[in-house]
Coordinates of C-alpha atoms and ligand atoms in Angstrom, one line a residue:
M2 CA 19.7 -2.0 6.5
D3 CA 18.9 -0.3 3.1
C4 CA 16.9 -2.0 0.4
I5 CA 17.8 -0.3 -2.5
R6 CA 17.5 -1.2 -5.8
A7 CA 19.1 0.6 -9.5
I8 CA 17.0 1.1 -11.8
T9 CA 19.4 2.9 -14.2
D10 CA 22.2 4.3 -13.8
D11 CA 21.3 7.6 -11.7
I12 CA 18.5 6.4 -10.9
W13 CA 17.2 4.1 -7.9
M14 CA 13.8 2.8 -6.2
V15 CA 13.9 3.9 -2.2
G16 CA 10.0 3.1 -1.3
G17 CA 9.3 0.1 1.2
S18 CA 6.8 -2.3 1.4
D19 CA 4.5 -3.3 4.3
R20 CA 3.7 -6.6 5.0
R21 CA 1.3 -5.9 8.6
L22 CA -1.9 -4.1 7.2
S23 CA -4.5 -6.2 6.3
R24 CA -6.7 -4.0 4.2
F25 CA -5.1 -1.2 2.1
E26 CA -7.6 2.2 2.3
N27 CA -8.9 -0.4 5.6
L28 CA -10.9 -1.7 2.8
F29 CA -9.1 -4.1 0.1
P30 CA -7.5 -7.9 2.0
I31 CA -4.4 -7.6 1.0
P32 CA -2.8 -10.2 2.4
R33 CA 1.1 -10.3 0.1
G34 CA 1.2 -6.6 1.3
V35 CA 1.6 -3.8 -0.6
S36 CA 4.8 -1.7 -1.6
Y37 CA 5.0 1.8 -1.7
N38 CA 7.4 3.1 -4.3
A39 CA 9.6 6.3 -4.4
Y40 CA 12.6 6.8 -7.3
L41 CA 15.2 8.8 -6.2
V42 CA 17.7 10.6 -9.5
L43 CA 21.1 11.2 -8.0
D44 CA 22.0 14.3 -11.3
E45 CA 23.6 17.8 -10.8
K46 CA 20.3 18.0 -9.0
T47 CA 19.0 15.5 -6.9
V48 CA 15.3 14.4 -7.2
L49 CA 12.7 12.4 -5.7
L50 CA 9.5 11.0 -7.2
D51 CA 7.1 10.9 -4.6
T52 CA 7.3 9.6 -1.5
V53 CA 5.5 6.6 0.9
D54 CA 3.0 5.7 3.3
D55 CA 4.2 6.5 7.0
S56 CA 4.4 2.6 7.8
V57 CA 7.3 2.5 5.7
R58 CA 8.6 6.0 6.6
N59 CA 12.1 4.3 8.2
Q60 CA 13.2 2.2 5.5
F61 CA 12.3 5.1 2.8
C62 CA 14.7 7.7 5.3
E63 CA 17.5 5.0 5.4
N64 CA 17.1 4.5 2.0
L65 CA 17.2 8.1 0.7
E66 CA 20.1 9.3 3.2
R67 CA 22.3 6.1 2.2
L68 CA 22.5 7.1 -1.5
L69 CA 22.5 11.1 -0.8
K70 CA 25.5 10.9 1.0
G71 CA 24.8 14.2 3.0
R72 CA 23.9 16.1 -0.4
P73 CA 21.1 17.8 0.4
L74 CA 17.7 16.6 -1.7
D75 CA 16.7 19.6 -4.0
Y76 CA 13.8 18.5 -5.4
L77 CA 10.4 17.1 -4.8
V78 CA 7.5 15.9 -7.7
V79 CA 4.8 14.8 -6.5
N80 CA 2.2 13.0 -8.7
H81 CA 0.0 11.6 -6.1
M82 CA -1.2 13.1 -3.2
E83 CA -2.8 10.5 -1.9
P84 CA -1.7 10.1 1.9
D85 CA 0.0 6.2 0.9
H86 CA 2.3 8.4 -1.0
C87 CA 2.7 11.6 0.9
S88 CA 3.1 11.6 4.0
Y89 CA 6.6 12.2 4.4
I90 CA 6.4 15.8 2.4
Q91 CA 6.4 18.0 5.7
D92 CA 9.1 16.1 7.0
L93 CA 11.2 16.7 3.7
C94 CA 10.5 20.2 4.1
F95 CA 11.9 20.6 7.4
R96 CA 14.8 18.6 6.6
Y97 CA 15.9 20.3 3.7
P98 CA 14.5 23.8 4.0
N99 CA 15.7 24.7 0.1
L100 CA 13.5 21.6 -1.3
K101 CA 11.3 22.7 -3.9
I102 CA 8.2 20.9 -4.4
I103 CA 7.0 20.3 -8.1
G104 CA 3.4 19.7 -8.9
N105 CA 0.4 21.2 -10.7
P106 CA -2.1 23.5 -8.9
K107 CA -4.4 20.7 -7.4
T108 CA -1.2 19.0 -6.2
F109 CA -0.2 22.1 -3.9
Q110 CA -4.6 23.0 -3.3
M111 CA -4.7 19.4 -1.5
M112 CA -1.1 19.7 0.3
K113 CA -2.8 23.0 1.9
Q114 CA -5.3 20.8 2.9
F115 CA -3.2 17.6 4.6
Y116 CA -0.6 20.1 5.5
Q117 CA 0.0 23.0 7.8
F118 CA 3.8 24.2 6.2
D119 CA 4.0 27.2 4.4
V120 CA 3.9 25.0 0.9
D121 CA 3.9 28.3 -1.1
S122 CA 7.6 29.1 -0.2
H123 CA 8.3 25.7 -1.6
A124 CA 6.1 25.4 -5.0
V125 CA 7.0 25.5 -7.9
V126 CA 4.0 25.0 -10.4
I127 CA 3.5 23.3 -13.5
K128 CA 1.7 22.9 -16.4
E129 CA 0.5 19.7 -18.5
G130 CA 3.7 19.3 -21.2
E131 CA 6.3 21.8 -19.5
T132 CA 9.3 20.0 -18.5
F133 CA 12.1 20.4 -16.1
S134 CA 15.6 19.5 -16.3
S135 CA 17.8 18.3 -13.4
G136 CA 20.9 18.1 -15.8
R137 CA 21.3 14.8 -17.2
H138 CA 17.8 14.3 -17.3
T139 CA 14.7 16.2 -18.4
F140 CA 10.9 15.5 -17.2
K141 CA 8.1 16.3 -18.9
F142 CA 4.7 16.4 -17.3
F143 CA 1.6 14.9 -18.1
M144 CA -2.0 15.6 -16.2
A145 CA -4.1 12.3 -15.6
P146 CA -7.0 13.6 -13.8
M147 CA -8.8 10.9 -12.0
V148 CA -6.2 7.8 -12.4
H149 CA -7.0 7.9 -9.6
W150 CA -7.9 11.2 -7.8
P151 CA -7.9 14.7 -9.5
E152 CA -4.4 16.0 -9.2
V153 CA -2.8 12.9 -10.1
M154 CA -0.2 13.5 -13.1
V155 CA 2.4 11.1 -15.0
T156 CA 6.2 12.3 -15.4
F157 CA 8.0 10.7 -18.7
D158 CA 12.1 11.2 -18.1
E159 CA 12.8 11.7 -21.6
T160 CA 16.6 10.8 -20.9
D161 CA 16.2 7.4 -19.7
K162 CA 12.2 6.9 -21.1
I163 CA 11.1 6.2 -17.5
L164 CA 7.1 6.7 -17.4
F165 CA 7.1 7.4 -13.4
S166 CA 3.3 6.3 -13.8
A167 CA 1.3 6.9 -10.7
D168 CA -1.1 4.5 -9.2
A169 CA -1.2 3.8 -12.9
F170 CA 0.1 0.3 -13.4
G171 CA 0.1 -0.4 -9.6
M172 CA -0.1 -3.8 -8.3
F173 CA -0.8 -5.0 -4.8
G174 CA 1.6 -7.2 -3.0
A175 CA 4.8 -6.4 -1.3
L176 CA 8.7 -6.2 -2.6
A177 CA 10.6 -9.2 -1.3
G178 CA 14.1 -7.7 -3.5
N179 CA 13.3 -8.5 -7.0
V180 CA 11.8 -5.2 -8.4
F181 CA 11.4 -5.7 -11.8
D182 CA 9.1 -7.6 -13.9
D183 CA 11.0 -9.6 -15.4
E184 CA 12.8 -11.1 -11.8
A185 CA 9.6 -13.0 -11.6
D186 CA 7.1 -14.8 -13.9
F187 CA 4.9 -11.4 -14.4
P188 CA 1.3 -13.1 -15.0
D189 CA 1.7 -15.8 -12.7
A190 CA 3.2 -13.7 -9.4
W191 CA 1.5 -10.5 -10.7
L192 CA -1.5 -10.2 -12.8
A193 CA -4.0 -10.8 -10.3
D194 CA -3.0 -8.8 -8.5
A195 CA -2.2 -5.6 -10.8
R196 CA -5.9 -6.9 -11.8
R197 CA -7.5 -6.5 -8.1
Y198 CA -5.9 -3.5 -8.4
Y199 CA -7.0 -1.9 -11.1
A200 CA -10.6 -2.9 -10.4
N201 CA -11.0 -2.0 -7.0
I202 CA -8.8 1.1 -6.9
V203 CA -8.8 2.6 -11.1
G204 CA -11.5 0.7 -12.1
K205 CA -14.3 3.3 -12.1
F206 CA -12.6 5.7 -14.2
G207 CA -12.4 4.0 -17.4
T208 CA -12.3 7.2 -19.1
P209 CA -9.4 8.9 -17.7
V210 CA -7.3 6.1 -18.1
Q211 CA -8.0 6.3 -21.8
N212 CA -7.1 9.8 -22.0
L213 CA -3.9 8.6 -20.3
L214 CA -3.0 5.9 -22.6
K215 CA -3.9 8.2 -25.7
K216 CA -1.6 11.1 -24.3
V217 CA 1.4 8.6 -23.5
G218 CA 0.6 6.1 -25.8
G219 CA 3.0 8.2 -28.5
L220 CA 5.9 8.2 -26.0
D221 CA 8.8 5.9 -26.3
I222 CA 8.5 4.5 -23.0
H223 CA 11.4 1.3 -22.3
V224 CA 10.1 1.3 -18.5
I225 CA 6.8 2.4 -16.5
A226 CA 7.7 2.9 -12.5
P227 CA 4.5 2.3 -10.5
L228 CA 3.9 3.8 -7.1
H229 CA 3.1 0.2 -5.9
G230 CA 4.2 -3.1 -6.9
V231 CA 7.1 -3.8 -9.4
V232 CA 8.9 -2.2 -12.2
I233 CA 7.5 -3.1 -15.7
R234 CA 10.6 -3.2 -18.8
S235 CA 9.9 -6.8 -20.0
H236 CA 5.8 -6.8 -20.2
I237 CA 4.4 -2.8 -21.2
R238 CA 3.0 -4.2 -24.0
E239 CA 0.3 -6.9 -22.9
F240 CA 0.7 -4.8 -19.9
V241 CA -1.0 -1.4 -21.5
E242 CA -3.2 -4.0 -23.4
K243 CA -4.6 -5.5 -20.3
Y244 CA -5.3 -1.3 -19.5
D245 CA -6.7 -0.5 -22.3
L246 CA -9.2 -3.8 -21.9
W247 CA -9.9 -2.8 -18.2
S248 CA -10.8 0.9 -19.0
R249 CA -12.7 -0.1 -22.1
Y250 CA -14.6 -2.5 -19.9
V251 CA -13.9 -5.2 -22.7
P252 CA -13.6 -8.9 -20.6
E253 CA -10.1 -10.5 -21.2
E254 CA -11.5 -13.7 -21.5
K255 CA -14.6 -15.6 -22.6
A256 CA -15.1 -17.3 -19.3
V257 CA -17.6 -18.2 -17.1
V258 CA -17.8 -17.0 -13.7
I259 CA -20.8 -18.2 -11.1
F260 CA -21.1 -16.2 -8.0
Y261 CA -23.6 -17.4 -4.9
G262 CA -24.7 -16.7 -1.7
T263 CA -26.1 -19.3 0.4
M264 CA -27.5 -19.9 3.9
Y265 CA -27.9 -23.7 4.5
G266 CA -26.3 -24.8 1.0
H267 CA -29.2 -25.2 -1.3
T268 CA -28.3 -22.0 -3.3
Q269 CA -24.5 -23.8 -3.9
S270 CA -26.0 -27.3 -4.6
A271 CA -27.9 -25.4 -7.4
A272 CA -24.5 -23.2 -8.7
L273 CA -22.8 -26.6 -8.6
A274 CA -25.4 -28.1 -10.7
L275 CA -25.3 -25.2 -13.5
G276 CA -21.5 -25.1 -13.4
T277 CA -22.0 -29.0 -14.1
Q278 CA -24.0 -28.9 -17.1
L279 CA -22.2 -26.1 -18.2
A280 CA -19.0 -28.3 -18.5
K281 CA -21.0 -31.0 -19.9
E282 CA -21.7 -28.2 -22.3
G283 CA -18.0 -28.0 -23.0
V284 CA -17.5 -24.8 -21.0
K285 CA -14.2 -24.9 -19.6
N286 CA -12.0 -22.6 -16.6
I287 CA -15.6 -22.4 -14.8
A288 CA -15.3 -20.1 -11.8
M289 CA -17.3 -19.8 -9.1
Y290 CA -17.1 -18.2 -5.6
D291 CA -19.6 -18.3 -2.1
V292 CA -20.0 -14.3 -2.1
S293 CA -19.8 -14.5 1.8
E294 CA -16.5 -16.2 1.8
T295 CA -14.6 -14.3 -1.0
D296 CA -13.8 -10.7 -1.0
V297 CA -15.7 -8.9 -3.2
S298 CA -12.7 -6.9 -4.3
T299 CA -11.6 -10.3 -5.8
L300 CA -14.7 -11.1 -7.0
I301 CA -15.3 -7.1 -8.5
A302 CA -11.6 -8.6 -10.2
E303 CA -13.0 -11.6 -11.3
I304 CA -15.9 -9.4 -13.6
F305 CA -13.0 -7.3 -15.2
R306 CA -11.8 -10.6 -16.4
C307 CA -14.6 -12.8 -17.2
S308 CA -17.2 -12.3 -20.3
H309 CA -20.5 -14.0 -18.8
L310 CA -21.3 -13.8 -15.2
V311 CA -24.1 -16.2 -13.0
F312 CA -25.3 -14.3 -10.5
A313 CA -27.5 -17.1 -7.9
S314 CA -28.8 -15.0 -4.4
P315 CA -31.4 -16.2 -1.8
T316 CA -34.4 -13.9 -1.2
Y317 CA -33.5 -12.5 2.2
N318 CA -35.7 -9.8 3.8
A319 CA -37.6 -9.8 0.5
G320 CA -34.7 -8.8 -1.0
I321 CA -31.3 -9.7 -2.1
Y322 CA -29.2 -12.1 0.1
P323 CA -27.2 -9.0 1.6
N324 CA -23.3 -9.8 0.3
M325 CA -24.5 -10.5 -3.4
K326 CA -26.6 -7.0 -3.1
N327 CA -22.8 -5.8 -1.4
L328 CA -21.4 -7.2 -4.9
L329 CA -23.7 -5.3 -7.5
H330 CA -23.8 -2.2 -5.7
D331 CA -20.2 -2.2 -6.0
M332 CA -20.2 -3.2 -9.7
Q333 CA -22.8 -0.4 -9.7
A334 CA -19.8 2.2 -7.9
L335 CA -17.1 0.8 -10.3
A336 CA -18.9 1.8 -13.4
L337 CA -19.0 -2.2 -14.5
Q338 CA -21.0 -2.9 -18.0
N339 CA -20.8 -4.7 -21.0
R340 CA -21.0 -8.3 -19.6
H341 CA -23.6 -11.2 -20.1
V342 CA -25.6 -12.2 -17.1
A343 CA -27.6 -15.0 -16.2
L344 CA -29.6 -15.1 -12.9
M345 CA -30.7 -18.0 -10.8
E346 CA -33.3 -16.9 -7.6
N347 CA -34.5 -18.7 -4.4
G348 CA -37.0 -18.4 -1.7
T349 CA -38.9 -20.3 0.2
W350 CA -42.5 -18.6 -0.5
A351 CA -41.5 -15.3 -2.0
P352 CA -38.8 -15.6 -4.4
A353 CA -38.1 -11.9 -5.3
S354 CA -34.0 -12.2 -5.4
G355 CA -34.3 -12.7 -9.4
R356 CA -36.4 -10.0 -10.0
L357 CA -34.2 -7.4 -7.9
M358 CA -31.2 -8.2 -9.5
K359 CA -32.1 -7.7 -12.8
A360 CA -33.2 -4.5 -12.1
L361 CA -30.0 -3.4 -10.5
L362 CA -28.1 -4.9 -13.2
E363 CA -30.7 -2.7 -15.7
E364 CA -29.2 -0.1 -14.3
M365 CA -25.5 -0.6 -15.2
K366 CA -24.3 0.4 -18.8
G367 CA -24.8 -2.8 -21.4
M368 CA -25.5 -5.8 -19.0
E369 CA -27.0 -8.3 -21.3
I370 CA -29.2 -10.9 -19.2
I371 CA -29.6 -13.5 -21.9
A372 CA -31.8 -15.9 -20.3
P373 CA -34.6 -16.3 -18.3
V374 CA -34.4 -16.2 -14.1
L375 CA -34.4 -19.7 -12.9
T376 CA -36.1 -20.1 -9.9
I377 CA -35.7 -22.1 -6.8
K378 CA -38.1 -22.4 -4.0
S379 CA -36.2 -24.3 -1.1
A380 CA -34.5 -26.8 -2.7
M381 CA -33.6 -27.6 -7.1
K382 CA -35.7 -30.4 -7.9
P383 CA -35.1 -33.0 -10.7
E384 CA -38.1 -31.9 -12.3
Q385 CA -36.2 -28.7 -13.0
E386 CA -33.6 -30.6 -14.7
A387 CA -34.8 -29.4 -18.6
D388 CA -34.9 -25.4 -17.2
L389 CA -30.9 -26.1 -15.4
V390 CA -30.0 -27.8 -19.0
S391 CA -31.6 -25.3 -21.2
L392 CA -29.9 -22.2 -18.9
A393 CA -26.8 -23.8 -19.2
Q394 CA -26.6 -24.2 -23.2
N395 CA -27.8 -20.3 -23.4
I396 CA -25.2 -19.7 -21.4
A397 CA -22.6 -22.2 -23.8
A398 CA -24.3 -20.9 -27.1
D399 CA -23.8 -17.3 -25.8
M400 CA -20.1 -17.7 -25.3
A401 CA -19.2 -20.0 -28.3
Ligands
FEO11 FE1 -1.6 4.6 -4.2 FE2 -4.2 7.0 -5.4 O1 -2.9 5.8 -4.0

C-alpha cells in the first residue's frame, strides 16, 4: 500500500522510512529510525527530485507507480549522490530508458564511480543559477558544495516557492504519516533529532552552510523539503535561525553540560558534586552525561546546544579515559569551537588527564579554559570542598 502525501496540488512526497536500521551510516544510533524523502512533480513533464535508500525501495516504487499511473518518468533531479538517496538511479534508467538526469559535473562524476550504466546518455549538466521548466514549474539550481558532500546542490521551485534542500534541514527519525512540521509539535518532536543530525552529519561544514544560507537567503521560501525528516512550512524562520547559530558554532543556550568518564564511580561522584554546587550557585538546566553510557553523537549535539562544557576524566594508561578521548577527538574532527570549558581530572598515582584534555582543547578554535583544573586523587575529599565551590563559582560567574 502506498504512503504518499501531497506537498502541493501537484508535488508529492514519495519516499519511505526505515525503523529496522540501528545505525545511520553504520555509526549513529537511530532509535526513532530515519526517513528517506523523495518528491515527485506531476507537471507537463514528470520530475522526480532524488531517490531513496535501498531499504525503502519497494515502498518508493509503489508510491511512484501509483502516482505516475503509467506515465513515464521524464526527469530525475539529483541533489545529492550519497547512496542513502540514490540507490535506485540505475534501475530508474532501465525502467525509463528516456529518463533525463539533471545534475552538476560532480554529480555525474560520482554517478560514474558508483554505477556501471551509460550515465552520459541520460545526463543533463546544469550550472549554478540555471533554470529548468517542467511546464507550470520552473526550477532553479544552486550549488551547495560540502553541505554534506562536494556535489550537493539544492533546487528551488520558483513556482510554488519550495526549497528542495538535500541534507540541509534534515533530521533523524522515521515518519509515521505526518510529514509536515506543523502536524506535530516541531520543537518537542523534531528539534533534538534535527540538532543531532546537523551536529554529526553537517556539523563540520559550518562555512559551506553559511554560504548556502547567504545564497538562498534572498529567496521567498514557503516550504523547505529536506531529504530526511519532516517538510518545514511553519517553522522556517526558527529552523533557519538554528542553522545560522550551529554553522557559526554559536551556542544556542547559555547552559552547562558536564561530561564525565568513570571506572568505579569516583569521578561520577565528583561530577555530581560539581553539578550540585552549580545548582546552589543558581545555575539552572544543568545537563550531565556518562560518556560510556550515552552515544557520542548525542554528546556532540549537546555541545552544539550549550555554552559551557565541563569534562571530568580519569587518567587511563597515563592518558585520557578512552570514551572521553573519543568525544574530544570527535569534537576536533567536527571543528567544534567557541565554548567556555572547565576540567576535572582523576588519577590514583599520576593524574594526567586534565593536562592532556587541555592540550587537545587548545588545538580547537576559540575554546576558553575558564578555571584551573580540579585534580582528584582517587576520590574527592571533604577538604577539597573549597576548590569545588571555587570551580562552581567560576563557571556560574562566567555564565552570568
Ligand atoms: Fe542523507 Fe549526505 O546523505
